[in-house]
Structure formats: structure tokens, C-alpha cells
Coordinates of C-alpha atoms and ligand atoms in Angstrom, one line a residue:
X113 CA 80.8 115.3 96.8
X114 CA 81.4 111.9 98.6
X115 CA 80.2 110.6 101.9
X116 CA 82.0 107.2 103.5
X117 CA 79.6 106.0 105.5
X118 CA 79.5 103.1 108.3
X119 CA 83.1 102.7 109.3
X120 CA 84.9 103.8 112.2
X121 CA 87.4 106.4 112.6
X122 CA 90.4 106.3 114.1
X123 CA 92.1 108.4 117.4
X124 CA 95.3 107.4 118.1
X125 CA 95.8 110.1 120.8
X126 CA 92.2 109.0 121.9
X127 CA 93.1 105.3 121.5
X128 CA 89.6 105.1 119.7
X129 CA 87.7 104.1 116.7
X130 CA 84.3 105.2 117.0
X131 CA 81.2 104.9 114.1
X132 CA 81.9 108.2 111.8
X133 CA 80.5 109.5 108.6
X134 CA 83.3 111.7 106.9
X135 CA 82.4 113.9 104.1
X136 CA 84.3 114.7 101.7
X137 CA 84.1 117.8 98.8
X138 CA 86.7 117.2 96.2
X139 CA 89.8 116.3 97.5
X140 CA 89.5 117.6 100.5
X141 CA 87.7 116.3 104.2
X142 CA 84.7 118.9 104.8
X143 CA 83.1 117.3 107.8
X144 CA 83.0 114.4 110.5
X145 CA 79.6 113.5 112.0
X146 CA 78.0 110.6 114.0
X147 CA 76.4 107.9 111.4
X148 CA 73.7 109.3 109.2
X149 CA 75.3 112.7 108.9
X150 CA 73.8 114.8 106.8
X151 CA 75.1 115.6 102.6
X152 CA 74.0 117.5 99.6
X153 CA 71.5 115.4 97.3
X154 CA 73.4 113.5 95.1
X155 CA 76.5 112.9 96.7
X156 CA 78.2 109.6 96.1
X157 CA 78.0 107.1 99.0
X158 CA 81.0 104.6 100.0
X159 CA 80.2 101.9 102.1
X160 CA 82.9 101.2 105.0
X161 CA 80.7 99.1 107.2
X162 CA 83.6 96.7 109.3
X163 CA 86.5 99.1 108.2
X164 CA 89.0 101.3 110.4
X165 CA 89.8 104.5 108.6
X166 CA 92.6 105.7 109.7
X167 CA 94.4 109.0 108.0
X168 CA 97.1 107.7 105.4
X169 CA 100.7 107.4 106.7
X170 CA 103.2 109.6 105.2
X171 CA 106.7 107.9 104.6
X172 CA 109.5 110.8 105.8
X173 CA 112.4 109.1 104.2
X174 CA 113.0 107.0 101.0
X175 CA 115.1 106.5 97.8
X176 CA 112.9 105.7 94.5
X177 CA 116.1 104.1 92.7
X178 CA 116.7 101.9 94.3
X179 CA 113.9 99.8 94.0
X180 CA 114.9 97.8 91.7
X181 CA 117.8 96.5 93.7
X182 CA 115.9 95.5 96.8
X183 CA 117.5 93.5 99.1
X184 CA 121.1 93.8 97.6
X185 CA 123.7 93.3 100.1
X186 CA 123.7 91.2 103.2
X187 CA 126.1 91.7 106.4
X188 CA 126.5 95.8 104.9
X189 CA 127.2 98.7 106.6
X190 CA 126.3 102.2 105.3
X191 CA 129.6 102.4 103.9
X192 CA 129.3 99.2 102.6
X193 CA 126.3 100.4 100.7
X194 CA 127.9 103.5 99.6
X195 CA 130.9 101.6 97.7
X196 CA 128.3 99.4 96.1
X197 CA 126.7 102.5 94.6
X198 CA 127.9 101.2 90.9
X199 CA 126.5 97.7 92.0
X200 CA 123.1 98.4 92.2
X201 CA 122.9 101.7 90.1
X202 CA 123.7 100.9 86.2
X203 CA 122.8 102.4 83.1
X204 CA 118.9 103.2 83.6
X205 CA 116.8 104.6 80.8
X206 CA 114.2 107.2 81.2
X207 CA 111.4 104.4 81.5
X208 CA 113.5 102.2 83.8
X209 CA 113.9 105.2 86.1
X210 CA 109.7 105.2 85.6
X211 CA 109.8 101.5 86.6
X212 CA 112.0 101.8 89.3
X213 CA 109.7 104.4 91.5
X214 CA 106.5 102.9 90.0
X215 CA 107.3 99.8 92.1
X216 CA 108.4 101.3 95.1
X217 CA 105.0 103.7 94.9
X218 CA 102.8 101.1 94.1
X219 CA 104.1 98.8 97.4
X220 CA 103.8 102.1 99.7
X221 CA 100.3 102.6 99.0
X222 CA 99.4 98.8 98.9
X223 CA 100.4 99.2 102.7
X224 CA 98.7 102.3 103.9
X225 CA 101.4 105.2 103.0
X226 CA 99.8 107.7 100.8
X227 CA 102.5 110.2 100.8
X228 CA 106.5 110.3 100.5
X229 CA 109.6 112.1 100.4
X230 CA 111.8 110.5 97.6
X231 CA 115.4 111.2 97.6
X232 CA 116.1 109.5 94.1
X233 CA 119.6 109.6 92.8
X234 CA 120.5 109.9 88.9
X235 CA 123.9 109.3 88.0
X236 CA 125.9 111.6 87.7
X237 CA 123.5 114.4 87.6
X238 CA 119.4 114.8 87.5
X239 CA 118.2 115.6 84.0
X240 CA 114.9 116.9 83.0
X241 CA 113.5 114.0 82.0
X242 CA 114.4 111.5 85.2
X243 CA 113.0 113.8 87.3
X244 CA 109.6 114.1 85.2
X245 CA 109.6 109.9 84.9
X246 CA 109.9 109.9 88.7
X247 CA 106.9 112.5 89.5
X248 CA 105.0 110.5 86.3
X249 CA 105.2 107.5 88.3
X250 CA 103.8 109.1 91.4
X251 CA 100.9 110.8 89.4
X252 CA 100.3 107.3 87.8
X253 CA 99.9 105.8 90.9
X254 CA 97.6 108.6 92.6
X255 CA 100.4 109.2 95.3
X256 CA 101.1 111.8 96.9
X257 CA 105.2 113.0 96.9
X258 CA 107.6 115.6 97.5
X259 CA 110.3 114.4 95.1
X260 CA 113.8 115.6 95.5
X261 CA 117.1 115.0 93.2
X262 CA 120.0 113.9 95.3
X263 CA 122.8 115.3 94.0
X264 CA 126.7 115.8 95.2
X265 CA 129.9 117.3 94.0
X266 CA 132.5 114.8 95.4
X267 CA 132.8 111.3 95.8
X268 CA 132.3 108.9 99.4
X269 CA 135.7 107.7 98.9
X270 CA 136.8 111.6 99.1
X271 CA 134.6 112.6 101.9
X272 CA 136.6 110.4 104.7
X273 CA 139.6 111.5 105.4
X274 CA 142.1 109.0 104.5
X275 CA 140.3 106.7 102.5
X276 CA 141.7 107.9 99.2
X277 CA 145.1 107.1 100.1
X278 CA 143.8 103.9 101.7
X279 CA 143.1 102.6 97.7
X280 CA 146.0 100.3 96.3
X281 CA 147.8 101.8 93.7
X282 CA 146.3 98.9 91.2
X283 CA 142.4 100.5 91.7
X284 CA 143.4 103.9 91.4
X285 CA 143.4 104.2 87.9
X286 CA 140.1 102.3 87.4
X287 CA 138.8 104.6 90.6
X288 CA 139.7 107.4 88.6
X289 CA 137.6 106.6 85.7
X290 CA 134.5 105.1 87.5
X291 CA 134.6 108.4 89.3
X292 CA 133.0 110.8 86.8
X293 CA 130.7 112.7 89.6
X294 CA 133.8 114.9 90.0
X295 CA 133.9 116.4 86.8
X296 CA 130.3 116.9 86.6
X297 CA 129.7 121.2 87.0
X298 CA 127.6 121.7 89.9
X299 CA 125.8 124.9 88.6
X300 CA 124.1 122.5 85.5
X301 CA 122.4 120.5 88.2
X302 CA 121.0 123.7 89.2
X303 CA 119.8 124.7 86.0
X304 CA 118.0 121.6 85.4
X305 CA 116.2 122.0 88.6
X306 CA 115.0 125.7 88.4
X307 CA 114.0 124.4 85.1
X308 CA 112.0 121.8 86.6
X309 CA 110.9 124.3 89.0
X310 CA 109.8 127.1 86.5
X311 CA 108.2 124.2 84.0
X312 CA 106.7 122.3 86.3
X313 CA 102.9 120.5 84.9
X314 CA 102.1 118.3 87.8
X315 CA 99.8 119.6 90.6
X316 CA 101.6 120.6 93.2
X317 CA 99.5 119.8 95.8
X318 CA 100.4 116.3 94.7
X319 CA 103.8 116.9 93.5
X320 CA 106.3 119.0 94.3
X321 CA 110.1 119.2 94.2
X322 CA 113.0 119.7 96.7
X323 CA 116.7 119.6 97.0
X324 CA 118.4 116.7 98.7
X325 CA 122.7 117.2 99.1
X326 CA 123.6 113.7 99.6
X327 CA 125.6 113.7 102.4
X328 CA 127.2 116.9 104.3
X329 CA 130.9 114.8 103.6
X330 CA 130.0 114.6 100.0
X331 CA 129.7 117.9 99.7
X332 CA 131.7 120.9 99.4
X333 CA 130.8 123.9 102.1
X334 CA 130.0 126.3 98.7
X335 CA 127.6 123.2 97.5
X336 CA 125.8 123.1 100.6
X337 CA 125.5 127.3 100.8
X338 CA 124.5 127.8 97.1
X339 CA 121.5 124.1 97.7
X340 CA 120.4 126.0 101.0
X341 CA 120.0 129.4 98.9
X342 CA 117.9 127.4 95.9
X343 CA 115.9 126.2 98.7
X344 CA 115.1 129.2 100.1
X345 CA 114.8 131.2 96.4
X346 CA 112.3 128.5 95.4
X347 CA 110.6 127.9 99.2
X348 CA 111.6 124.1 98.6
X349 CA 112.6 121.5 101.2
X350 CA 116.1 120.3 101.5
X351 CA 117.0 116.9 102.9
X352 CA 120.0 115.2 103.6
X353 CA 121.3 112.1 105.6
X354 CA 123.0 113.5 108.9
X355 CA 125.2 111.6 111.3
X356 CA 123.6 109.2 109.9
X357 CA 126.8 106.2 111.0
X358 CA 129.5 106.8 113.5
X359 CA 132.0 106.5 110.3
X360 CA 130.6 110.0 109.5
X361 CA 130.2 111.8 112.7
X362 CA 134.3 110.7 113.6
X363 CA 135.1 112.3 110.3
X364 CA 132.9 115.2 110.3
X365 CA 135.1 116.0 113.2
X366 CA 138.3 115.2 111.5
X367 CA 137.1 117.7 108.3
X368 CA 135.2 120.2 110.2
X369 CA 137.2 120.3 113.9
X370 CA 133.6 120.3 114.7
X371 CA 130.5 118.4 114.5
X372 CA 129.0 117.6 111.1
X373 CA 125.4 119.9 112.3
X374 CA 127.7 122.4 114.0
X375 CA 129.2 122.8 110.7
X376 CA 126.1 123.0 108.8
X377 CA 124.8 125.9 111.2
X378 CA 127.5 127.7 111.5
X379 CA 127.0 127.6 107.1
X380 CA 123.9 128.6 107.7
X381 CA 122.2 125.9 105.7
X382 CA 120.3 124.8 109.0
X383 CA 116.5 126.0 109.0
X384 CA 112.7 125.0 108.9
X385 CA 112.7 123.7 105.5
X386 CA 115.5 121.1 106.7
X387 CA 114.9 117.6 107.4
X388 CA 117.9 115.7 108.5
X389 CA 118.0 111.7 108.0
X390 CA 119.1 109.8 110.5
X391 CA 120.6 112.0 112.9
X392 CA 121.8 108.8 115.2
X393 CA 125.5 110.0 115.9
X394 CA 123.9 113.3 117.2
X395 CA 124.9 115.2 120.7
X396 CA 122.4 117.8 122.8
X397 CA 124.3 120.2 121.2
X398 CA 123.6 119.2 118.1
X399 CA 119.9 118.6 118.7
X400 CA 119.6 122.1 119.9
X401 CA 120.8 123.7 117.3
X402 CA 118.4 121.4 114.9
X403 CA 115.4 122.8 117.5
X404 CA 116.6 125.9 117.2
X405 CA 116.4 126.5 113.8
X406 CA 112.9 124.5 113.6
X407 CA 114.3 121.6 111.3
X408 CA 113.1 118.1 111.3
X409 CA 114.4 114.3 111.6
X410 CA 113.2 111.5 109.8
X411 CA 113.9 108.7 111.6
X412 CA 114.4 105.3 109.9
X413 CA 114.7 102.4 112.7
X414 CA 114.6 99.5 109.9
X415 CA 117.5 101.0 107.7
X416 CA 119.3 102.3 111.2
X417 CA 119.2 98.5 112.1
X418 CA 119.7 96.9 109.0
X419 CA 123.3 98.7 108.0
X420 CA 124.2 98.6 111.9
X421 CA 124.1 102.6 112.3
X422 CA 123.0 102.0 115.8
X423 CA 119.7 103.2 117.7
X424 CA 118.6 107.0 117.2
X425 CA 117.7 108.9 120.6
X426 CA 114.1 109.9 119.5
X427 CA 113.1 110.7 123.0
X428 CA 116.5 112.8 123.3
X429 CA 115.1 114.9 120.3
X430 CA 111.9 115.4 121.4
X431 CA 113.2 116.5 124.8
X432 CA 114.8 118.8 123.3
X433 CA 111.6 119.9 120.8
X434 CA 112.5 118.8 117.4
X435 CA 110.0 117.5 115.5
X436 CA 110.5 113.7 113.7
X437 CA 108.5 112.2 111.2
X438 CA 109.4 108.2 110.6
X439 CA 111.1 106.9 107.2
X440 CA 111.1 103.1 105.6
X441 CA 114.4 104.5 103.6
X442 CA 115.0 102.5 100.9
X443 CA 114.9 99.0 99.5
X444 CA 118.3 98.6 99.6
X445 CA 118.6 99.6 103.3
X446 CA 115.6 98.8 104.8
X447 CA 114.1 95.5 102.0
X448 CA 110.5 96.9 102.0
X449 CA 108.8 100.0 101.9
X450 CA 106.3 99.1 105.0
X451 CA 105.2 101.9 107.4
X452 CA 103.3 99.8 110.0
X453 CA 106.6 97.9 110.4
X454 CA 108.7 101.1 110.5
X455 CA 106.5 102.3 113.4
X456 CA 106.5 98.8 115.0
X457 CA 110.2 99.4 114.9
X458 CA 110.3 103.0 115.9
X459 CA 108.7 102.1 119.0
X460 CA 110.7 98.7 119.7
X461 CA 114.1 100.4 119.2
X462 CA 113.3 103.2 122.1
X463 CA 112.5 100.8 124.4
X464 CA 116.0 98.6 124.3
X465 CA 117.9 101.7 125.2
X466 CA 116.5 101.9 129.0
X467 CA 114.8 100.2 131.8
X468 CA 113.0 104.0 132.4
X469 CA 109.7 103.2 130.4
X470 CA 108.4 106.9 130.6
X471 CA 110.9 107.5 128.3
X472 CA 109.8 104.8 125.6
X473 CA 108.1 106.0 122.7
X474 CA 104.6 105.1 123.2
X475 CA 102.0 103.7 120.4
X476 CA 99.9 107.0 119.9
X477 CA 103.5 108.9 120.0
X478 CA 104.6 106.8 116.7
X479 CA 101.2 107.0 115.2
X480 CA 101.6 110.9 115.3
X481 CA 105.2 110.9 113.9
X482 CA 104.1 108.3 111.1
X483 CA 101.3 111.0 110.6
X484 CA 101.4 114.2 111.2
X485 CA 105.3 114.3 112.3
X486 CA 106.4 113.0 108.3
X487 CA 103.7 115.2 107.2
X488 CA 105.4 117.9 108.7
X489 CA 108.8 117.0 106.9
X490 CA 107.2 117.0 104.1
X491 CA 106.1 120.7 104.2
X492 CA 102.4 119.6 104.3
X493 CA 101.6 120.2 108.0
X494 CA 98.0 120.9 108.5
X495 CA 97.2 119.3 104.8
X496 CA 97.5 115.5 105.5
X497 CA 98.0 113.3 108.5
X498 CA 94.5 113.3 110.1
X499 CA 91.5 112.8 109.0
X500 CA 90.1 115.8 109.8
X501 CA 88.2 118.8 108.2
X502 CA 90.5 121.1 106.1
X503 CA 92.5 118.0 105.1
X504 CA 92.6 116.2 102.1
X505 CA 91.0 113.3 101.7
X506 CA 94.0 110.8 102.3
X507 CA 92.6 107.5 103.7
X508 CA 93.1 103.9 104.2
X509 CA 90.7 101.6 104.9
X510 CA 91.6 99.0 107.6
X511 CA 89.2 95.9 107.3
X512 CA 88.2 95.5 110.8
X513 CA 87.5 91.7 110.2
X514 CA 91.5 90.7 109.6
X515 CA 92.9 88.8 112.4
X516 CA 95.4 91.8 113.6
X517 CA 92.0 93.2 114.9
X518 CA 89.9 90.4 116.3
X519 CA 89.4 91.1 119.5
X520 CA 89.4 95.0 118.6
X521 CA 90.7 95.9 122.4
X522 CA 92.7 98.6 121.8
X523 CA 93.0 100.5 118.5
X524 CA 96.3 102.3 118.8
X525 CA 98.2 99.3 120.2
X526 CA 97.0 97.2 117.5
X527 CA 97.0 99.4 114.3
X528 CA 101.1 100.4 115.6
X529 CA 101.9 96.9 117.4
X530 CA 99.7 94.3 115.3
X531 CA 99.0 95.7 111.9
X532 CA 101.9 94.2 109.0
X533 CA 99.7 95.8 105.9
X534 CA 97.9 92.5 105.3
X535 CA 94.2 94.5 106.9
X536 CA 95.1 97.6 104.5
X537 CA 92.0 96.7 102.1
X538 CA 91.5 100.0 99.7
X539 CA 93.4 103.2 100.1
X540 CA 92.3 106.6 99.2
X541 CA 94.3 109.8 97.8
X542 CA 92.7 113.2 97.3
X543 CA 89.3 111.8 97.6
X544 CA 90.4 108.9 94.7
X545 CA 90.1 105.5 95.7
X546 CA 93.5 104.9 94.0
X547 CA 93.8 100.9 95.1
X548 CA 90.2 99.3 96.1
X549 CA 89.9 96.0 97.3
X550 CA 93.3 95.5 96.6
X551 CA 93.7 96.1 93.3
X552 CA 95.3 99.1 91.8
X553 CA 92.8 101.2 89.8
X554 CA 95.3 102.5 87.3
X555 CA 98.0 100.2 87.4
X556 CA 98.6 96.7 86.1
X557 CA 101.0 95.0 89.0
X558 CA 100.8 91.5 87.5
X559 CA 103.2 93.1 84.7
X560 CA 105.6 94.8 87.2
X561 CA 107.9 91.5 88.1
X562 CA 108.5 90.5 84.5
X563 CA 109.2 94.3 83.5
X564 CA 111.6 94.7 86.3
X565 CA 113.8 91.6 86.2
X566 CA 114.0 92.5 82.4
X567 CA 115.6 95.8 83.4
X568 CA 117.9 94.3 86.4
X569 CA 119.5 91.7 84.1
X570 CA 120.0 94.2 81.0
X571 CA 121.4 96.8 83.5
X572 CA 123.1 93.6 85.5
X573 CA 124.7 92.8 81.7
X574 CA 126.0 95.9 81.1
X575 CA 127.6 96.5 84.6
X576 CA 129.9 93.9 84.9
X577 CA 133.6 95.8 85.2
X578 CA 131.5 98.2 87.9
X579 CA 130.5 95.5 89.6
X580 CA 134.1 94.1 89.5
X581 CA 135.7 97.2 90.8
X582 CA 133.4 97.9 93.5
X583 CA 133.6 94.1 95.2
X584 CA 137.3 94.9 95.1
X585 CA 137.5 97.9 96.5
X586 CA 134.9 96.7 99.8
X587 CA 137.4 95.2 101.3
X588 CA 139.4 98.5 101.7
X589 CA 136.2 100.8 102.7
X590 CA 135.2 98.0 105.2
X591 CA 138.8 97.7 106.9
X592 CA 139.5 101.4 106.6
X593 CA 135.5 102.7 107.8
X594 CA 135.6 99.4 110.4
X595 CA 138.9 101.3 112.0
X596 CA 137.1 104.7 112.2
X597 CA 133.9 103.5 113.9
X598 CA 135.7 101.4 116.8
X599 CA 137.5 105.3 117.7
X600 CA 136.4 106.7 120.9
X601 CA 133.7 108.8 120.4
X602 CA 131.4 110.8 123.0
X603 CA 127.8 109.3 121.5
X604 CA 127.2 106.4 121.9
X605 CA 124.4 104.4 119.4
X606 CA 125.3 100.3 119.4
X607 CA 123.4 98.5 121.7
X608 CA 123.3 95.2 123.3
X609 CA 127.8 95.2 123.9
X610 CA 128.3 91.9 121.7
X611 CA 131.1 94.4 119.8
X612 CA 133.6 91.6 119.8
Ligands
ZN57 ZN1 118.4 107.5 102.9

């Protein structure tokens, strides 16, 4: 057993952090007391004396692979990003694909997230080894991760009506042949996961699998039925990005003669193993039916901002009672993989949308979706989020001594408003002190630059005529998507009416 003794736990419903000793049996919480609480002769003491514990935060929404190309892309929309899927994809090997979440793991827990939902793509389709290098990486680390293959069985370019025939007759041809995904039979992606399922050697409590469809548009109706039917056979999550920009809501409508979540219920993919990204381009309607069927949003303010998407109603969807856990999404969206910022910005972005303040989100409110909320997208409600008996011992210490907490006046406001990551000084994972005094216990970061710009310029090298064809085809996805998201629509998401 362990005991942390002398540091101060925080309440960010209670807006406290008061002197507690939290004792822990294996990797789970067993019992919080006042200092000096009582534990079985030889259990292993920690000293917190001048650190905040707070219960890890649990990232709701991110992408593994595309770590490597952080930061790709300026003035890019989501559709942007979409056509520059070749840019910043390439020819990854097993270890690359290793690399590439290692990094991404390595920063989340270096800033106080111990647990994530990884949407990580593998072109064309997942294979048995990529998705073991990915839940390696996470084991290597210490994280914690639900881990889920995205996978789709048409193309962006097909899934807005009109854009095909919007490609010069000079591309197609090179389209044609870039465009493998189409040929790619759906049912082997299956059978690789339900492998992976059946086969499965990492702890699950740890590390477990799920399904993530892309995108509803990038999907075919009998895709989206026989994912929601895996999910269920397998009692996995399923994630996908929803409404996500007003490109895809106006031509959800133009597919479906409904909206894209309409659609989706009325396929009966909808349920409370579903966690829709996003959701920004979202009526009542559609919110309801997402209550309804006891699903979940991940809400990602720094990617919703970053691409231009537009401000999510979070107060909208908890009016109307579902439950949202908050997302960095990924480093090619969002730049870092920071969950004090993303809270920062969850609680920034639902204060420009009206002067009526009771209807901002308020510090402790973000806390508990960067908590407990993700948690609960993650299918670990009740197991992590809190520091409380019953849950596992996931916990970051906060050195109380760092700037962003001197004067300590108000523990909430600070650890949502104030903290950047720079007071996270050790984290711990399943009662392992995976990264103490800022160094990684099993991992040697110095290594992790040189080893990744060696993979981005042999992948860069080999990616040239991709690279080519997607640059010349932006200009018709950002003429032809720019038209679709200046159509009337009845949400409205852009703020601030500098649309030019
Ligand atoms: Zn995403």
C-alpha cells in the first residue's frame, strides 16, 4: 500500500484545497483522511508537503497520428485539413506509428492528463500491428487510453455533394489513384479489430479499444449500422466527429434531407456508448435526440477555434442534459495536447456568446467536464476523475509554490484560469508515479526530437507527388467548401461578425 501524505486535495465543486492524506491499495484510492491518517505497517510513504493534488484530467478527444505533424497548416479550415490528409500522413512504419503516439502521450501526461480517447487513423485500413504499436506506446508511457481505429469507406472529396465534379479534369486521374480508401473492403477492417478484440494482452483497465467512423459524410449508412452493431457485440465505444463545421451540417442536409444526427438516429447508431466530437453545427432537436439516447460530446474549444468551426453551445447541451467531456483534438488542429488550456478555453469561448453570465460555463463546471465529464466518454465513469475512494489512483501533483498559485486565493479559479502545465511537477497513474519531478520514469524524452524529425523527413522524402496533388487540389476544396459555409443556415456558430 501507499500513503501521500502532506499535500492538499483539491474540490473544484467546493472551490478548496484542504490538508489530506489519501491512501492508496494498489491501484486504486482506498481512503481520504485529515493529516496523520492512519495505514497498515509498512506502507510506503510519499511526501506531498506544498503540492495540490488534484485527480488527473482525462482528454475526451484526440488523434495519436498526427503528432508528428504538429502545427501543419496555417489559415486552414477543417476542410482544409481534410485535403491535406496525404500532406501530413505518409508512409509510416510500425515503429513510426509507435513514435508518433509516444510523443503525443508523453506531452499529455507531462501536463496533468492521465487518460485519453485516441482516434488514430492508419491508412487505408488499421492492421494488427498499428493498433498494438499505438496501445504499446500508451503502456510504455503508464497512460491510461481507450484507443479507437478511425476508419471510413469513402473519401472527403465524395462525402460533399458536388465537390467531385468540382475537380478539374487534369487531377481526376491522379485523384483517382491517390484515392485507394475506396477499394479497401470494409468487412477486413472488421476482422482485424474483433481480432484485436478477441487477442487482446494489454490490461484493459488501462487499455481498451473502440470504434471511431470518421465522419457520418465519410461513411456509407450500411458502414455506420454494421460499426454501431460491432460496438454493441463487443460493449465498445464509438466516436465520431459530428457537425463538427457548417461545410458538413449544409451537406448533411443536402445527402440526408435531414440533419446529419437526425440521420444517425433515425439509423439507429445513436446510444450511450456514443460520443460525438464537436457537435458545433447542432440544433435543440438535434441535442435532444443526443440526450435522449444518453450519448456524449467532447467538446474541443482550441481545435473549434483554430480551423474556424465556430463556438459550440455547451450551455445549450447541458440545458438540454447531455453530458460533455472536453478534448485538446489533435496536434494538427489544436498545436498542443494541453488540458488546462483546453479548459481555459472551454470556459472563455462560453462567455463571448452572451452578455447573460448565468449562462457562462463557470470554473468548477469545466473542471468537472475535464474530469469526470471525459471520464465519462470514455466509458470509465465512477473509475477516474476524482480523487476519491473506489477510484484509481490517477493523480497529479500541482507544486503549490509555482507562481500560478502564489497568492493561493481561490483554487478552482486558478487551477482552470491560471494553471498553463508549467506547476504539473509529478503525475501519478494506477498508483505509479509514471513522470516524478519531471522526468519520465520509463521514457527517454531527450531522444524523442532527433527520432521524430528523422521519421518526418524520411516520410517528407517519400511524399512529394502527395504533397503536390493535395496543394493543388486546396484551392478547389477551399472555393467550393468556402461557397457551402456562407449558405443560409438556421445555426448559427461564428462569432464576433468580421465575415467580410
Ligand atoms: Zn478530431
Amino acid at each position: 500500500m501507499l500513503v501521500i501524505r502532506g499535500g492538499r486535495v483539491f474540490d473544484a465543486v467546493a472551490r478548496t484545497a484542504e490538508p489530506r492524506d489519501v491512501l492508496i491499495d494498489g491501484d486504486t484510492i482506498a481512503e481520504l483522511g485529515p493529516p496523520g491518517l492512519a495505514a497498515p505497517e509498512g506502507t510506503q510513504a510519499i511526501d506531498a508537503e506544498g503540492r495540490i493534488l488534484m485527480p488527473g484530467l482525462v482528454n475526451a478527444h484526440t488523434h495519436g497520428h498526427s503528432n508528428l505533424h504538429r502545427s501543419s497548416g496555417d489559415r486552414w479550415t477543417l476542410e482544409h485539413l481534410l485535403n491535406a490528409g496525404p500532406l501530413i500522413r505518409g508512409d509510416l512504419s510500425i515503429e513510426d506509428r509507435y513514435l508518433n503516439t509516444l510523443i503525443g502521450a508523453v506531452e499529455m501526461v507531462s501536463k496533468g492528463c492521465t487518460a485519453c480517447y485516441d482516434l488514430f487513423y492508419e491508412f487505408p485500413m488499421p492492421s494488427a500491428q498499428g493498433i498494438s504499436a499505438v496501445a504499446r506506446a500508451y503502456a510504455d508511457v503508464g497512460m491510461r487510453a481507450v484507443i479507437a481505429p478511425m476508419m471510413t469507406d469513402s473519401t472527403f472529396y465524395a462525402s460533399v455533394p458536388g465537390l467531385l465534379d468540382a475537380i478539374p479534369d487534369e487531377l481526376r486521374g491522379p485523384w483517382e489513384a491517390a484515392s485507394k480508401v475506396r477499394s479497401i473492403p470494409w468487412e477486413a477492417c472488421f476482422d482485424v479489430i474483433e481480432t484485436a478484440m478477441r487477442e487482446w494482452n494489454f490490461d484493459r483497465d488501462q487499455i481498451r479499444l473502440a470504434v471511431a467512423p470518421t465522419i457520418p459524410l465519410h461513411c456509407s449508412d450500411e458502414y455506420l449500422q454494421r460499426t454501431a452493431a460491432f460496438a454493441r457485440d463487443w460493449g465498445c465505444g464509438f466516436h465520431t466527429h459530428l457537425a463538427e463545421s457548417k461545410v458538413q451540417a449544409v451537406a448533411g442536409v443536402a445527402r440526408y434531407g435531414r440533419s446529419l444526427t437526425a440521420h444517425l438516429d433515425a439509423l439507429g447508431v445513436l446510444g450511450p456508448n456514443f460520443t460525438a466530437a464537436h457537435c458545433i453545427w447542432v440544433d435543440d432537436d438535434d441535442l435532444a435526440r443526443l440526450a435522449d439516447n444518453g450519448c456524449f460530446v467532447a467538446h474541443n474549444p482550441g481545435s473549434n477555434m483554430r480551423l474556424g468551426t465556430g463556438l459550440a453551445a455547451v450551455r445549450r447541451m447541458l440545458d438540454k442534459g447531455v453530458a460533455v467531456g472536453i478534448g485538446t483534438d489533435g496536434r494538427t488542429c489544436s498545436d498542443n495536447q494541453n488540458m488546462f488550456e483546453a479548459m481555459r478555453l472551454a470556459a472563455f469561448t462560453s462567455r463571448v456568446q452572451g452578455p447573460d453570465f448565468s449562462r457562462w460555463l463557470s470554473a468548477d463546471e469545466v473542471f468537472e467536464m475535464a474530469s469526470r465529464g471525459s471520464a465519462r466518454t470514455l466509458g470509465l465513469d465512477g473509475k477516474i476523475g476524482a480523487i476519491a475512494p473506489g477510484h484509481k489512483a490517477d493523480i497529479v501533483f500541482l507544486d503549490a509554490r509555482n507562481t500560478n498559485y502564489v497568492p493561493l486565493n481561490d483554487a478552482t479559479n486558478q487551477i482552470v484560469f491560471a494553471e498553463d502545465a508549467t506547476g504539473v511537477e509529478s503525475v501519478m497513474i494506477g498508483g505509479r508515479l509514471v513522470f516524478e519531478n519531471r522526468r519520465f520514469a520509463n521514457i527517454d524524452t531527450d531522444s524523442l526530437g532527433a527520432r521524430a524529425e528523422a521519421v518526418v523527413e524520411r516520410v517528407g522524402r517519400g511524399n512529394e507527388a502527395a504533397k503536390e496533388l493535395a496543394l493543388k487540389l486546396e484551392a478547389v476544396v477551399a472555393s467550393f467548401c468556402g461557397g457551402l459555409a456562407k449558405q443560409p443556415f438556421h445555426v448559427h456558430r461564428y462569432a464576433g461578425g468580421d465575415e467580410g
